[in-house]
Structure formats: C-alpha cells, structure tokens
Coordinates of C-alpha atoms in Angstrom, one line a residue:
M224 CA 0.5 -3.8 -19.1
A225 CA -1.6 -1.8 -20.1
V226 CA -2.4 1.1 -17.9
I227 CA -5.3 0.9 -15.8
V228 CA -6.7 3.7 -13.6
M229 CA -7.3 3.5 -10.0
H230 CA -10.4 3.2 -9.7
K231 CA -10.8 0.5 -12.6
M232 CA -8.3 -1.4 -10.8
M233 CA -9.3 -1.9 -7.4
G234 CA -13.0 -2.6 -8.9
L235 CA -10.7 -5.6 -10.4
V236 CA -9.4 -6.7 -6.7
M237 CA -13.2 -6.7 -5.8
S238 CA -15.7 -8.8 -8.1
G239 CA -18.1 -9.9 -8.4
H240 CA -19.3 -12.2 -11.9
G241 CA -21.2 -10.0 -13.1
M242 CA -21.9 -6.3 -13.1
G243 CA -25.5 -4.5 -13.0
V244 CA -28.0 -1.9 -11.2
G245 CA -27.8 -3.5 -7.6
Y246 CA -25.5 -6.0 -8.8
T247 CA -23.1 -5.4 -5.5
W248 CA -26.1 -5.9 -3.6
E249 CA -28.1 -8.9 -4.2
H250 CA -24.7 -10.5 -5.3
Q251 CA -21.6 -11.8 -3.2
L252 CA -18.1 -9.8 -3.7
E253 CA -14.7 -11.6 -3.5
V254 CA -11.4 -10.6 -3.4
S255 CA -9.2 -11.6 -6.6
R256 CA -6.0 -13.0 -4.3
K257 CA -4.2 -12.5 -8.6
I258 CA -4.9 -8.6 -8.8
L259 CA -4.6 -7.8 -5.4
D260 CA -1.5 -8.6 -5.4
V261 CA 0.1 -7.4 -8.3
V262 CA -1.4 -4.1 -7.0
E263 CA 0.8 -4.7 -3.7
R264 CA 3.8 -4.8 -5.9
L265 CA 2.4 -1.9 -8.2
W266 CA 2.1 0.2 -5.0
A267 CA 5.2 -1.0 -3.2
D268 CA 7.3 -0.3 -6.1
G269 CA 6.5 3.5 -5.8
G270 CA 3.4 3.5 -7.8
N271 CA 3.0 6.3 -10.5
I272 CA 2.5 3.7 -12.8
A273 CA -1.0 1.7 -14.1
G274 CA -3.2 5.1 -12.9
L275 CA -1.6 5.0 -9.7
V276 CA -0.6 7.3 -7.7
N277 CA 3.2 8.6 -6.6
R278 CA 4.1 7.7 -3.9
E279 CA 6.6 10.4 -3.0
D280 CA 5.5 14.2 -3.6
V281 CA 7.1 17.5 -5.1
S282 CA 9.9 18.6 -4.0
S283 CA 9.2 21.9 -2.2
H284 CA 13.1 22.7 -2.0
T285 CA 13.5 26.2 -4.4
S286 CA 16.8 27.1 -6.0
F287 CA 18.6 30.5 -5.3
L288 CA 18.2 31.5 -8.5
C289 CA 15.3 31.1 -7.8
L290 CA 14.8 32.5 -4.6
R291 CA 15.9 35.8 -5.6
I292 CA 13.0 35.8 -8.7
Q293 CA 10.9 35.3 -5.9
K294 CA 11.8 38.3 -3.9
R295 CA 11.4 40.6 -7.6
S296 CA 8.1 38.6 -8.0
N297 CA 5.6 36.8 -7.8
Y298 CA 6.7 34.0 -9.8
G299 CA 7.9 31.8 -7.1
N300 CA 5.3 32.1 -4.6
G301 CA 2.9 31.0 -7.7
V302 CA 5.3 27.6 -8.8
L303 CA 5.6 27.0 -4.1
E304 CA 1.5 27.0 -3.9
R305 CA 1.6 24.9 -7.1
R306 CA 4.1 22.4 -6.1
K307 CA 1.9 22.3 -2.6
K308 CA -1.2 22.0 -4.1
I309 CA -0.2 18.8 -6.1
N310 CA 1.3 17.3 -2.7
R311 CA -2.9 18.4 -1.6
E312 CA -3.9 15.9 -4.5
R313 CA -1.7 13.4 -4.2
H314 CA -1.9 13.5 -0.1
S315 CA -5.3 12.6 -0.4
L316 CA -4.7 10.2 -3.8
R317 CA -2.8 8.6 -1.2
C318 CA -4.8 7.9 1.8
D319 CA -7.6 7.1 -0.1
V320 CA -5.3 3.8 -2.3
E321 CA -4.2 3.0 1.2
L322 CA -8.0 2.7 2.3
K323 CA -8.4 0.0 -0.4
L324 CA -6.0 -1.7 0.4
S325 CA -6.5 -2.7 3.7
M326 CA -10.4 -3.3 2.6
A327 CA -9.4 -5.6 0.3
R328 CA -6.9 -7.1 2.2
K329 CA -8.7 -7.6 5.0
M330 CA -11.6 -9.0 3.0
K331 CA -9.1 -12.1 1.5
D332 CA -9.3 -14.4 3.3
E333 CA -13.3 -14.6 3.0
E334 CA -15.7 -16.2 0.8
G335 CA -18.3 -13.6 0.0
F336 CA -18.7 -10.4 0.9
Y337 CA -22.1 -7.9 0.1
Y338 CA -21.6 -5.1 -0.2
P339 CA -24.3 -2.0 -1.5
D340 CA -24.2 0.5 -3.8
N341 CA -26.1 3.3 -2.2
L342 CA -27.7 2.9 1.4
D343 CA -31.4 4.7 2.4
F344 CA -31.5 6.3 5.1
K345 CA -35.5 7.5 4.6
D346 CA -36.7 5.7 7.8
I347 CA -33.7 6.4 10.2
P348 CA -34.2 9.3 13.0

C-alpha cells in the first residue's frame, strides 16, 4: 500500500466527484465506505502507518543512568522535555484523527452532504 498522508486519506474518505474552487459548496459529498473501513482498521491497529500518527506515547521513563546524568547536567532535562513535546504533539494529532473519523462515521449513512470551503461572517452582527 502506498504511503498517503493523513489529510489526503481523510480527503478520500469524504470525497465528491471532482475538485475545484468552491466545489464542495456547490456539489454534494459522500463518504467512501471502503476507504473509511481501511482507515478505521489502520487506526484500530495502532496507527503509525500510511501517515497516521502513532496511538502510543513516547515513554517518559528514564533509566537510572539517565537520572544520574540528569543530576550532573541539563542533558536529561532536554531529553525529558523533548519526549513531553512529542507526546503533546501526538495527542493533538490523535484528537484530530478521532474528530475526522467520528464525522466520517456519522455521515457515512447519508446519501450526500454539503461542506463549505469557507464561511463569511461579515454581515452577522
């Protein structure tokens, strides 16, 4: 299977029959059940394939040796902070994937739906 980045996969899940400026506002979209099943299976298997984020956090536990090094220098603090940053980023990406999958699950039984590219709030007080 070719590696496809996540936003392209979700674009395939919710796809119309063509693309263009303002296309999604004018034409109805539908959820591709086959692709949704594949994405859900990959996500259930832990992600980390085809552009999906890994569902597991990076271990923040450090070894005894690393703790001794940490006392003597700032190296250990840097390692721990990088791991925490990676975990925060993964959490954000996992929430994004879950949100997109929940929307696709809700809309898969619909014949079609309209999803605007952008919204104009200029005339709303």
